[in-house]
mmCIF file of C-alpha atoms in Angstrom:
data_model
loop_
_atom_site.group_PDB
_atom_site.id
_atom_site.type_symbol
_atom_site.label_atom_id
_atom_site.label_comp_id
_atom_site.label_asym_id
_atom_site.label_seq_id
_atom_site.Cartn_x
_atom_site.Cartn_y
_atom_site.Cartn_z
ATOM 1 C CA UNK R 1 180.381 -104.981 -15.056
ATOM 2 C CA UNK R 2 177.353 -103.178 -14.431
ATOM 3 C CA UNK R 3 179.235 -99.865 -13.267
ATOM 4 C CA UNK R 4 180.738 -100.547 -16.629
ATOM 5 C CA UNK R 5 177.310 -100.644 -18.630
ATOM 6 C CA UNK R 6 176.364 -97.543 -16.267
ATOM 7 C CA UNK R 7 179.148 -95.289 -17.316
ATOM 8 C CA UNK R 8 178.840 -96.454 -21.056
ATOM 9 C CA UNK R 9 174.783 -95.462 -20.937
ATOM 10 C CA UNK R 10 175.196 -92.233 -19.537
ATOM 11 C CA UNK R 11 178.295 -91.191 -22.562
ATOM 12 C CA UNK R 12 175.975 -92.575 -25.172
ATOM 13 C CA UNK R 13 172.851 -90.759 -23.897
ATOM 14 C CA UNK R 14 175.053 -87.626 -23.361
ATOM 15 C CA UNK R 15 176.653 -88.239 -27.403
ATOM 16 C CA UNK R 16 173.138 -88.468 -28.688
ATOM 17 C CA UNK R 17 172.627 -84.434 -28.207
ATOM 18 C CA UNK R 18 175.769 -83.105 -27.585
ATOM 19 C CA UNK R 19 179.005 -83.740 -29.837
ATOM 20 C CA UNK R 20 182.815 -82.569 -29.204
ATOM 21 C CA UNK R 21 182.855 -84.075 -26.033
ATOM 22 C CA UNK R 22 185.779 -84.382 -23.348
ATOM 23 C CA UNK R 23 184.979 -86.855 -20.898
ATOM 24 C CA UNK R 24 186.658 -87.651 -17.433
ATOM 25 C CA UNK R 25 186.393 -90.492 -15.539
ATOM 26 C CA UNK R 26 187.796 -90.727 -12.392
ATOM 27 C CA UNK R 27 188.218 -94.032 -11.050
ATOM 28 C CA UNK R 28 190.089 -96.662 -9.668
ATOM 29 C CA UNK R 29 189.980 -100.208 -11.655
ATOM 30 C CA UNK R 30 188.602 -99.064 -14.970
ATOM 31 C CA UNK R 31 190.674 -101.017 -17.202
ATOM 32 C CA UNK R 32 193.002 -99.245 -19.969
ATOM 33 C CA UNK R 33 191.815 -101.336 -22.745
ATOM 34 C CA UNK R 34 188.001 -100.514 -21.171
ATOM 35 C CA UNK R 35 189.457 -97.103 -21.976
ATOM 36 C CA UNK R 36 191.086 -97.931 -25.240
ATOM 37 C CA UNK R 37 187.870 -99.625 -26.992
ATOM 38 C CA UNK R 38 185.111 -96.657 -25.640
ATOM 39 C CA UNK R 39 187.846 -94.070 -27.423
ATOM 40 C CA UNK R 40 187.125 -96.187 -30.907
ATOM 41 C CA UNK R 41 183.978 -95.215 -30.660
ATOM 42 C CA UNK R 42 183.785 -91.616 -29.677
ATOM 43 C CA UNK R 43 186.593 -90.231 -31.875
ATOM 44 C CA UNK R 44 184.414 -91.047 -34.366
ATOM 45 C CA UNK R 45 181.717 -88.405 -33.018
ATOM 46 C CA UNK R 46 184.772 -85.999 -31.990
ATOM 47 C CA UNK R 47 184.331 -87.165 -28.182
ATOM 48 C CA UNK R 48 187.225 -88.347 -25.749
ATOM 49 C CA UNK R 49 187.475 -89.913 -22.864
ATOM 50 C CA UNK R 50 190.421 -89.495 -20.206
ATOM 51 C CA UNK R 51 191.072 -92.009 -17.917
ATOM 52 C CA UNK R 52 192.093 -90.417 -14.402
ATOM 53 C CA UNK R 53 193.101 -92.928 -11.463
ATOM 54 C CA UNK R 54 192.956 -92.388 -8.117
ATOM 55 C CA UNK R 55 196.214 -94.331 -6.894
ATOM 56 C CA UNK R 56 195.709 -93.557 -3.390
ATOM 57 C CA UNK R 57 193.048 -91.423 -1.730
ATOM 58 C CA UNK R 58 192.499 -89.994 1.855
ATOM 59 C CA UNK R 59 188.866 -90.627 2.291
ATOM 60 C CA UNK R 60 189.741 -93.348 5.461
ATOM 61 C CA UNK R 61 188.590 -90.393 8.002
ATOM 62 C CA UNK R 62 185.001 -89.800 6.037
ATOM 63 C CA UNK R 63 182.065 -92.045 6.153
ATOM 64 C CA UNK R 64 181.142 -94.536 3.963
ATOM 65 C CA UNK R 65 177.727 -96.324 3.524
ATOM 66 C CA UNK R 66 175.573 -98.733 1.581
ATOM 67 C CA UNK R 67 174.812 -95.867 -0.217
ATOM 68 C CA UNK R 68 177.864 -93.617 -0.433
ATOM 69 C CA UNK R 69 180.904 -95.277 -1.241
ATOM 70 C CA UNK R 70 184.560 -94.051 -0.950
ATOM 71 C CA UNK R 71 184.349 -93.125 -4.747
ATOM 72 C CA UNK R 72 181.564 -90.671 -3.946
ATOM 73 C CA UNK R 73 184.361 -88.666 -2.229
ATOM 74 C CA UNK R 74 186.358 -88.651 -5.745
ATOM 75 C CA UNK R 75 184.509 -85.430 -7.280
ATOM 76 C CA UNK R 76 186.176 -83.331 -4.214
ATOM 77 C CA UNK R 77 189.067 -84.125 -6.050
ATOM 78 C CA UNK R 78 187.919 -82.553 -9.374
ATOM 79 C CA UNK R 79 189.847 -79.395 -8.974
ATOM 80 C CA UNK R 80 193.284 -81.124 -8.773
ATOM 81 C CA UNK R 81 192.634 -83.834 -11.383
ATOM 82 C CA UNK R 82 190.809 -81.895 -13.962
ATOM 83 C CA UNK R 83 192.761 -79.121 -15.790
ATOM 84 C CA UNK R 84 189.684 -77.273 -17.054
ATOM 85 C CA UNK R 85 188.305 -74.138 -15.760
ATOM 86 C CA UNK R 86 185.001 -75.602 -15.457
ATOM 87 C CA UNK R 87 183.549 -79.169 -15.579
ATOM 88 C CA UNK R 88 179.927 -80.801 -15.268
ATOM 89 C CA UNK R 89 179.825 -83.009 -13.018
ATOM 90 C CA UNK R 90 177.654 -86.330 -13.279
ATOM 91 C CA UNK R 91 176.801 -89.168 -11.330
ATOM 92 C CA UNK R 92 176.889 -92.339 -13.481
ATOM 93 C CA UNK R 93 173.423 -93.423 -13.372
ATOM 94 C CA UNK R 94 171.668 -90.889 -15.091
ATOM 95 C CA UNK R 95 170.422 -90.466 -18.206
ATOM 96 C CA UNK R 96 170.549 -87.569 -20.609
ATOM 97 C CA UNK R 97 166.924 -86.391 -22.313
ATOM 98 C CA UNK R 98 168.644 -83.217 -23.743
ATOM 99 C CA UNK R 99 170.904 -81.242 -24.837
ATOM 100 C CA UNK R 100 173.603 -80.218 -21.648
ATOM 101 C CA UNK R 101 175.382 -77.459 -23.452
ATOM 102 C CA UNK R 102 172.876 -74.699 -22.132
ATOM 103 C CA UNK R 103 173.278 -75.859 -18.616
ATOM 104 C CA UNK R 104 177.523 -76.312 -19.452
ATOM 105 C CA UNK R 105 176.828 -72.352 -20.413
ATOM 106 C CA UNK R 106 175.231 -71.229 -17.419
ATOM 107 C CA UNK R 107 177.302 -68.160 -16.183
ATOM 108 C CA UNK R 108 179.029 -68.914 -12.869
ATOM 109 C CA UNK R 109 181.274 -65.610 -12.136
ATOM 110 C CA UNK R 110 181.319 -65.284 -8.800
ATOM 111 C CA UNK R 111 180.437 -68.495 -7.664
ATOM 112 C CA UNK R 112 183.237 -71.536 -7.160
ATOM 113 C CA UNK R 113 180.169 -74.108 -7.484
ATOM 114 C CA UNK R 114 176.958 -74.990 -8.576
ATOM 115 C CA UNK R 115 174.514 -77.659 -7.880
ATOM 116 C CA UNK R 116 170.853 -79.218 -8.738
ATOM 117 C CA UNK R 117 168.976 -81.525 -6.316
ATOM 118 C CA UNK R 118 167.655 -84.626 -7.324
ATOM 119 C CA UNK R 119 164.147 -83.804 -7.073
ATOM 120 C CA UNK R 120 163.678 -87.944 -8.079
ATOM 121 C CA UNK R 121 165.606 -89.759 -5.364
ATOM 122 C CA UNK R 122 166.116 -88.510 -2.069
ATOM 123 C CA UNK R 123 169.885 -89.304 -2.266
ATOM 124 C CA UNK R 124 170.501 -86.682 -4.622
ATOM 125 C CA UNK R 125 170.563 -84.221 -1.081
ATOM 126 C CA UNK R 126 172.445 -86.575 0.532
ATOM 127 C CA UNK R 127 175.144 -86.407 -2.012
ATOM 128 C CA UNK R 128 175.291 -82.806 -2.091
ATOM 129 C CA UNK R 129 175.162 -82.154 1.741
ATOM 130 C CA UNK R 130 178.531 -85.142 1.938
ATOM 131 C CA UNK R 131 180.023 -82.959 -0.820
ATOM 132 C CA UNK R 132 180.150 -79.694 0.639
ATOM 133 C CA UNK R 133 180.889 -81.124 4.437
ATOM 134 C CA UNK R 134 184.289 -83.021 1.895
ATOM 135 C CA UNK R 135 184.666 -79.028 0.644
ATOM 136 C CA UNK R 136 184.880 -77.978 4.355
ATOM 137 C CA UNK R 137 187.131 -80.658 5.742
ATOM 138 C CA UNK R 138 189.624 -80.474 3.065
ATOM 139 C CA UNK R 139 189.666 -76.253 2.853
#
């Protein structure tokens, strides 16, 4: 429930600045009627959410912790799942205090990926370091 309450804080704070949203959540258990009641809301702003499971996943071989679960693997999973050209990728438990679209904008010819450190928790290298070591193992 409060992965649920997470998720929904992070979309609202998001549809406070920015409109015409798609989101995608990829997930495992999310219910479809979870799914169903959240789209209510934001087709009323012009926002969507997409429910995208992950049936079966082959994160067994990478290492899990307290800390980084087997869903932190997921977003190495982006470019098959996703059909867009580019995505922003978010964790869950942040909150927006602005408008994304200028950082949605930022140019990125040339480059296959970008990334921000958490400058607030420590974790936020962590994360990044396990994502590019996925990027290697699985190219």
């Amino acid at each position: 429930m409060l992965l649920l309450q997470t998720v929904i804080t992070l979309i609202k704070s998001i549809c406070f600045f920015d409109k015409d949203i798609h989101f995608y959540l990829i997930n495992k258990d999310f219910s479809e009627q979870w799914f169903h009641a959240l789209n209510l809301d934001l087709n009323k702003i012009n926002c969507h959410i997409t429910d995208i499971k992950i049936k079966q996943t082959n994160f067994s071989h990478l290492k899990t912790t307290q800390y980084v679960s087997e869903a932190s693997y997921y977003r190495c999973l982006i470019p098959q799942l996703i059909p867009q050209d580019k995505v922003l990728y978010l964790d869950c438990d942040i909150i927006a205090n602005g408008s994304l679209l200028s950082l949605y904008q930022q140019d990125l010819d040339n480059y296959l990926v970008a990334a921000s450190p958490d400058f607030l928790i420590n974790s936020g290298f962590f994360y990044h370091r396990t994502l590019f070591q996925c990027w290697r193992t699985i190219i």
